[in-house]
Coordinates of C-alpha atoms in Angstrom, one line a residue:
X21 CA 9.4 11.8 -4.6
X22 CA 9.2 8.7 -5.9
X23 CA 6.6 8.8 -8.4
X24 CA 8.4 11.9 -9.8
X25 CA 11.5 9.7 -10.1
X26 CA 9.8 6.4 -11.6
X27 CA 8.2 9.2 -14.1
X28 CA 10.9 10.7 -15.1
X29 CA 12.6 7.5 -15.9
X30 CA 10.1 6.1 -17.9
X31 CA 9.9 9.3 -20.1
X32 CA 12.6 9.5 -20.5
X33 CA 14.0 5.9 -21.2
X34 CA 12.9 6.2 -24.9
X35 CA 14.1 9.8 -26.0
X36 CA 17.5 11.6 -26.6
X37 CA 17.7 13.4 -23.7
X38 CA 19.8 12.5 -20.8
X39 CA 18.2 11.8 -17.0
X40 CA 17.9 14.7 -15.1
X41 CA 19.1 13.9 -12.0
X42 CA 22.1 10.9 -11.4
X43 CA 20.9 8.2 -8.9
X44 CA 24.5 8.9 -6.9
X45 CA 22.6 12.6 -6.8
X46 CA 19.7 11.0 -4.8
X47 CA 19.6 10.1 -1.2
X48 CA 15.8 10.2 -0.7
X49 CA 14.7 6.4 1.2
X50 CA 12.8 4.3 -1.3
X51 CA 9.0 4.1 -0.3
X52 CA 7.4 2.2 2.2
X53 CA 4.8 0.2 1.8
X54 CA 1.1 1.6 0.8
X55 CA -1.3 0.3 3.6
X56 CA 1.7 1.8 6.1
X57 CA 1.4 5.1 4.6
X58 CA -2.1 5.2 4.4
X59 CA -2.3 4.2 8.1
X60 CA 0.3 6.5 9.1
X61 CA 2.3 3.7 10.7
X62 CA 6.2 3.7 11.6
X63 CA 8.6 1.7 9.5
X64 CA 11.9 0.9 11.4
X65 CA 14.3 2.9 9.1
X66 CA 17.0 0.5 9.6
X67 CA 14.9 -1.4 7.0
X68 CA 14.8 1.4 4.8
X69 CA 16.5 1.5 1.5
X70 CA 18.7 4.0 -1.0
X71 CA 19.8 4.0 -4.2
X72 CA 23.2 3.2 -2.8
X73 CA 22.1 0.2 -0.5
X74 CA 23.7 -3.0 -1.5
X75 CA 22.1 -5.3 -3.8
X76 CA 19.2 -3.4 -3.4
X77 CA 17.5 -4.5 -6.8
X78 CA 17.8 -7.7 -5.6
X79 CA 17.3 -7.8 -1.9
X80 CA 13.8 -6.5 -0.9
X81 CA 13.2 -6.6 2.8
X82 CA 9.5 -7.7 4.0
X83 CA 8.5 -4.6 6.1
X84 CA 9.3 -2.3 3.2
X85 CA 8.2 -4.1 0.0
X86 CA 4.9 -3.8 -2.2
X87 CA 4.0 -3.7 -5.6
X88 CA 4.9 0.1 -6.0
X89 CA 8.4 -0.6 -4.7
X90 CA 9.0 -3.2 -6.5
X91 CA 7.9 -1.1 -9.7
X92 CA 10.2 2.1 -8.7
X93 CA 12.9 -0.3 -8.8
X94 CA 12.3 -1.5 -12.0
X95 CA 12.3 2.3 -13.5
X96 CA 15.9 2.1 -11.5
X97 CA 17.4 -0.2 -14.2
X98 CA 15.4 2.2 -16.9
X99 CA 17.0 4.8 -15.7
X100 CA 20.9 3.0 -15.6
X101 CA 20.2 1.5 -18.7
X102 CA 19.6 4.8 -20.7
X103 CA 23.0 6.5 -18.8
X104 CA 25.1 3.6 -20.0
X105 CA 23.5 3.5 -23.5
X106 CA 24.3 7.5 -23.5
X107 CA 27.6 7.0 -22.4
X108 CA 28.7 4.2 -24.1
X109 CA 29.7 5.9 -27.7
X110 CA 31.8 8.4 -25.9
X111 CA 34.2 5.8 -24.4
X112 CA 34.2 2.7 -25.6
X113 CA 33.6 3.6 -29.8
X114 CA 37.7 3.9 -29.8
X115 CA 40.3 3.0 -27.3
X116 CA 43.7 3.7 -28.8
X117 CA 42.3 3.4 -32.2
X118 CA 40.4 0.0 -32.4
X119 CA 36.8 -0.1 -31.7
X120 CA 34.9 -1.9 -28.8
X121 CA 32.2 -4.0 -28.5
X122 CA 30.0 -2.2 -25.2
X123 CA 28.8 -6.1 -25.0
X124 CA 32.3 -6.8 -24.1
X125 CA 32.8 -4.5 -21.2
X126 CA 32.5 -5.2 -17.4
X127 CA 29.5 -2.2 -17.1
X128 CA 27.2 -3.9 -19.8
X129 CA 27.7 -7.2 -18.5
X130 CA 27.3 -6.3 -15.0
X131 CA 24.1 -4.2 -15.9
X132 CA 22.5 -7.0 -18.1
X133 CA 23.4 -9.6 -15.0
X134 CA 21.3 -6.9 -12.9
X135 CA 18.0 -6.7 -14.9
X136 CA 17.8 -10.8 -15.0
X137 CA 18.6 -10.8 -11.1
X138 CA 15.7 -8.1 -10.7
X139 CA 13.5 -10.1 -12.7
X140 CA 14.3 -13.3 -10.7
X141 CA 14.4 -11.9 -7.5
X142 CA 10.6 -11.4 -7.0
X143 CA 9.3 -12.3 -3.7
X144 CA 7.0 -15.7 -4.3
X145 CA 3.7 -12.9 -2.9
X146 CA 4.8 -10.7 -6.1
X147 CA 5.3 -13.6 -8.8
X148 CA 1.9 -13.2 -10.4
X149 CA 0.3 -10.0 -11.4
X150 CA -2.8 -11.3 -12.0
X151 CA -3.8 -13.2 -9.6
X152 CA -6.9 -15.9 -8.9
X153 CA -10.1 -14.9 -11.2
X154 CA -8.8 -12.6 -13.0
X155 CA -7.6 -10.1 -10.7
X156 CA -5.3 -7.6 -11.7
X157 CA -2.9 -5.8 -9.6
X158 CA -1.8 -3.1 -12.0
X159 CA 1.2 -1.7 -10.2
X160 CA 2.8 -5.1 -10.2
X161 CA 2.0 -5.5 -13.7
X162 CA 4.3 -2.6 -14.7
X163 CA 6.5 -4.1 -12.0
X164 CA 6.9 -7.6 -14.2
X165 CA 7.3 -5.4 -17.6
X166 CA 10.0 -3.2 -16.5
X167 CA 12.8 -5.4 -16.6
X168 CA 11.9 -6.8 -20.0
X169 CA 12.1 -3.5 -21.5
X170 CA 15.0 -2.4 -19.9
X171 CA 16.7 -5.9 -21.7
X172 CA 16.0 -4.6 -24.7
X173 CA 17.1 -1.1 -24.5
X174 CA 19.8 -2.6 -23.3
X175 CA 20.5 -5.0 -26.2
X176 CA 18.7 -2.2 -28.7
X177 CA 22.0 -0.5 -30.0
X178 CA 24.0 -3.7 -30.6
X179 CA 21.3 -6.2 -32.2
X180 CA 21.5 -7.8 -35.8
X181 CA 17.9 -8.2 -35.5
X182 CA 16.9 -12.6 -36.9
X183 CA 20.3 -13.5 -37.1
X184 CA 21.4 -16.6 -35.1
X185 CA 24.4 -15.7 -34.2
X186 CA 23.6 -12.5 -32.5
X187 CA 23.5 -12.5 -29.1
X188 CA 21.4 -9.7 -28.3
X189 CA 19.0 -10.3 -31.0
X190 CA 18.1 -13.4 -28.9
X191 CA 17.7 -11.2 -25.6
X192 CA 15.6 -8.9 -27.3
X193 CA 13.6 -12.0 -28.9
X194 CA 13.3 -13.5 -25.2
X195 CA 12.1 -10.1 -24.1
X196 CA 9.4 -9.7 -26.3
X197 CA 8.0 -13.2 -25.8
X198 CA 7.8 -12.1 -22.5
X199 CA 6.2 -9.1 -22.8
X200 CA 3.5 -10.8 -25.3
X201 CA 3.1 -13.4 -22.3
X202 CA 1.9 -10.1 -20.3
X203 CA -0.7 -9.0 -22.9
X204 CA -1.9 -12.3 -23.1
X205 CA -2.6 -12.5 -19.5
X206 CA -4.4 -9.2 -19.4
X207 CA -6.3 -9.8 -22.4
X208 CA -7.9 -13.0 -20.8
X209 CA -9.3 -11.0 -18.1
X210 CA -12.2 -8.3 -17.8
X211 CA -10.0 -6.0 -16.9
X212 CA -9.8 -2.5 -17.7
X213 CA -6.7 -1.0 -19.4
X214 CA -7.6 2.3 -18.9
X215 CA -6.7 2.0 -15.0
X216 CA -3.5 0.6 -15.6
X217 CA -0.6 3.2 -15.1
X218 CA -0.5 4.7 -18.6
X219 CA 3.2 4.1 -19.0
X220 CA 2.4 0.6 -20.0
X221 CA 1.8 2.0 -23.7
X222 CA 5.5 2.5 -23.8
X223 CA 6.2 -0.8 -22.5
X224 CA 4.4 -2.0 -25.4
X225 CA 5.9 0.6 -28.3
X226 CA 9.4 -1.2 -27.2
X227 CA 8.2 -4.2 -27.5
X228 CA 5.8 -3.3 -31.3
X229 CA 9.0 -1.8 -32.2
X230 CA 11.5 -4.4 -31.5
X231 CA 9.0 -6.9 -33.8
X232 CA 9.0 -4.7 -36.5
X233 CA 12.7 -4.9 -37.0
X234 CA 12.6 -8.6 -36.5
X235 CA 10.4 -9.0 -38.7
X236 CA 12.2 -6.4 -41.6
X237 CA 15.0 -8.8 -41.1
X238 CA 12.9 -11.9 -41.4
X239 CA 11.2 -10.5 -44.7
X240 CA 14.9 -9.5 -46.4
X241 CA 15.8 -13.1 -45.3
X242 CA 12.6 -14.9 -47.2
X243 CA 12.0 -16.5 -43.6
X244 CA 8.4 -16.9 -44.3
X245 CA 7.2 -18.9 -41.5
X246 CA 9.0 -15.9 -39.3
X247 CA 7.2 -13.7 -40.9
X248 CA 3.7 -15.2 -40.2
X249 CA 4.5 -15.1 -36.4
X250 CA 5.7 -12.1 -36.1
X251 CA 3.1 -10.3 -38.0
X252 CA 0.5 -12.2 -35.4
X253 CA 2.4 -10.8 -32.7
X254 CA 3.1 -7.4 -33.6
X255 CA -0.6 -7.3 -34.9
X256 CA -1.7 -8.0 -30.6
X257 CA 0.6 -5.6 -29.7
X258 CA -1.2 -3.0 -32.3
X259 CA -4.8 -4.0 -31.0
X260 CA -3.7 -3.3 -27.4
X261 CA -1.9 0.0 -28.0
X262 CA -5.2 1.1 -30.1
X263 CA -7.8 0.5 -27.4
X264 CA -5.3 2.3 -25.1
X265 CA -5.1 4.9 -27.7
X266 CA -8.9 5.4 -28.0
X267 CA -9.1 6.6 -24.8
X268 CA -5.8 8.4 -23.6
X269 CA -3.1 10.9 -25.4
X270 CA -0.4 8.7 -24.9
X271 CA -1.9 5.7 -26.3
X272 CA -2.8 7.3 -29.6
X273 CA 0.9 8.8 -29.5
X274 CA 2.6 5.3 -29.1
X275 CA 0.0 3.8 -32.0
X276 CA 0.7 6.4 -34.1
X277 CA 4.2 5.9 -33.5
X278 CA 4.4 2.3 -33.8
X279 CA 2.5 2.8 -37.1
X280 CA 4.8 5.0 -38.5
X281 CA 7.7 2.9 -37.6
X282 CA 5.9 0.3 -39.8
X283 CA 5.7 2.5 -42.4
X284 CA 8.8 3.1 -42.3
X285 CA 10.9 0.0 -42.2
X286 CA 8.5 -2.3 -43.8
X287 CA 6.8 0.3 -46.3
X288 CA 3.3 -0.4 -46.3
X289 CA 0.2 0.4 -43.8
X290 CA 0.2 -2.4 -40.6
X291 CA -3.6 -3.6 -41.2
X292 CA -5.8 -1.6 -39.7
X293 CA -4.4 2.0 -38.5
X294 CA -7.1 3.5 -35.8
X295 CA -6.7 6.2 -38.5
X296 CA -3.6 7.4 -37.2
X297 CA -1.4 7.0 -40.6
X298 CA 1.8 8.6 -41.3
X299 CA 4.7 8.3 -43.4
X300 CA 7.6 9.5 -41.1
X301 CA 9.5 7.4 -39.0
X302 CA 10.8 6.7 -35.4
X303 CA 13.5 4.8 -33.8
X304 CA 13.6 2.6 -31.3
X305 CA 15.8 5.2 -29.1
X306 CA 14.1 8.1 -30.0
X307 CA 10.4 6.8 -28.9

């Protein structure tokens, strides 16, 4: 159940479509812990958790934690993220004929207060996905992304993209430094991509995306130095979508979407295109 829950999440976390079951729906127990399933050992269920346990995004009880938990609970805040950002037009655009900031409600601040608790709630066992020489635990790897991408589909909606006095361009800016700290990591290793949970492409479209509006904004704003960076950035982002998308579907989707994007807001080909070239476009919330 719960790899049919943290997939449908993650699919659908960058379309149109709404979630196809509500979490309040759900009353399946989270999942135990791998080496207890595969030994067939008992769990005390008093240890188990819900959806509706308290704090449970933040409180992860010993017994019943791994990396895979740890990672279903990340595609949690995917999945509350994309109800809010569904819901929010329909009651918070006017309230007695004045418009609302969603930034400014109780339900965005208390959902962007829960992705950075997530994030910094980490047992000090799950704080590093990679891990002595290189090694790579995969699962906790998606684990760390998660929350990063949930901030900025959080912020996505709401950003002036390079201006200093947005707020949520700055979250989203955080966030992608982040997730560019991630690729880094996994770049210096030997490690093989192609056995990483093939969601990560998306992880990294959200991210190539997000730098491609930064850096429309930096270019309309002459901000030249801006520019350089970002280009550098969005350029590693490319690279590692494109030897994902050599060997999978979904990689050469994202690519081709990330190029098109390009194309789109910025109006010329990104460098080199893995010969995936197009001139549509896509939005970050329909990716």
């Amino acid at each position: 159940m719960a790899r049919c829950y943290a997939a449908e999440r993650l699919f659908t976390a960058g379309s149109v479509w709404p979630l196809c079951l509500n979490d309040e729906d759900i009353g399946q127990v989270l999942p135990i812990k791998l080496v207890d399933l595969v030994a067939g050992n008992e769990v005390n269920s008093s240890n188990r958790q819900t959806l509706m346990t308290p704090k449970m995004l933040t409180t992860h009880p010993p017994e019943v934690t791994d990396s895979f938990t740890l990672y279903v609970k990340g595609t949690i805040l995917l999945g509350k993220v994309k109800t809010f950002n569904i819901r929010f037009k329909m009651k918070y655009s006017h309230m007695n004929g004045e418009s609302i900031d969603p930034r400014e409600t109780t339900e965005f601040q208390q959902l962007e207060n829960m992705i950075a608790a997530f994030r910094m709630s980490f047992p000090p066992e799950f704080k590093k996905p990679i891990g002595e020489e290189g090694k790579v635990d995969p699962t906790l790897y998606m684990a760390h992304l998660l929350p990063h991408v949930a901030m900025i589909l959080l912020h996505d909606p709401h950003a002036e993209m390079g201006s200093p006095n947005c707020f949520s361009s700055s979250k989203i800016r955080t966030a992608t430094k982040a997730i560019l700290e991630l690729i880094y990591k996994i770049s210096a290793t030997s490690y093989d991509i192609l056995l990483m949970d093939h969601a990560i492409a998306f992880c990294w479209l959200v991210c190539g995306t997000a730098l491609v509006r930064f850096l429309k904004a930096y270019i309309a704003a002459g901000n030249q130095a801006e520019v350089v960076q970002i280009t550098s950035e969005f350029e590693i982002v490319k690279f590692m979508l494109g030897n994902l998308g050599e060997r999978t579907m979904i990689g050469h989707r994202q690519v081709k979407l990330l190029d098109e994007m390009y194309q789109q807001e910025i109006g010329k080909s990104p460098g080199p295109n893995f010969g995936y070239g197009s001139d549509t476009g896509a939005s970050l919330q329909e990716i």
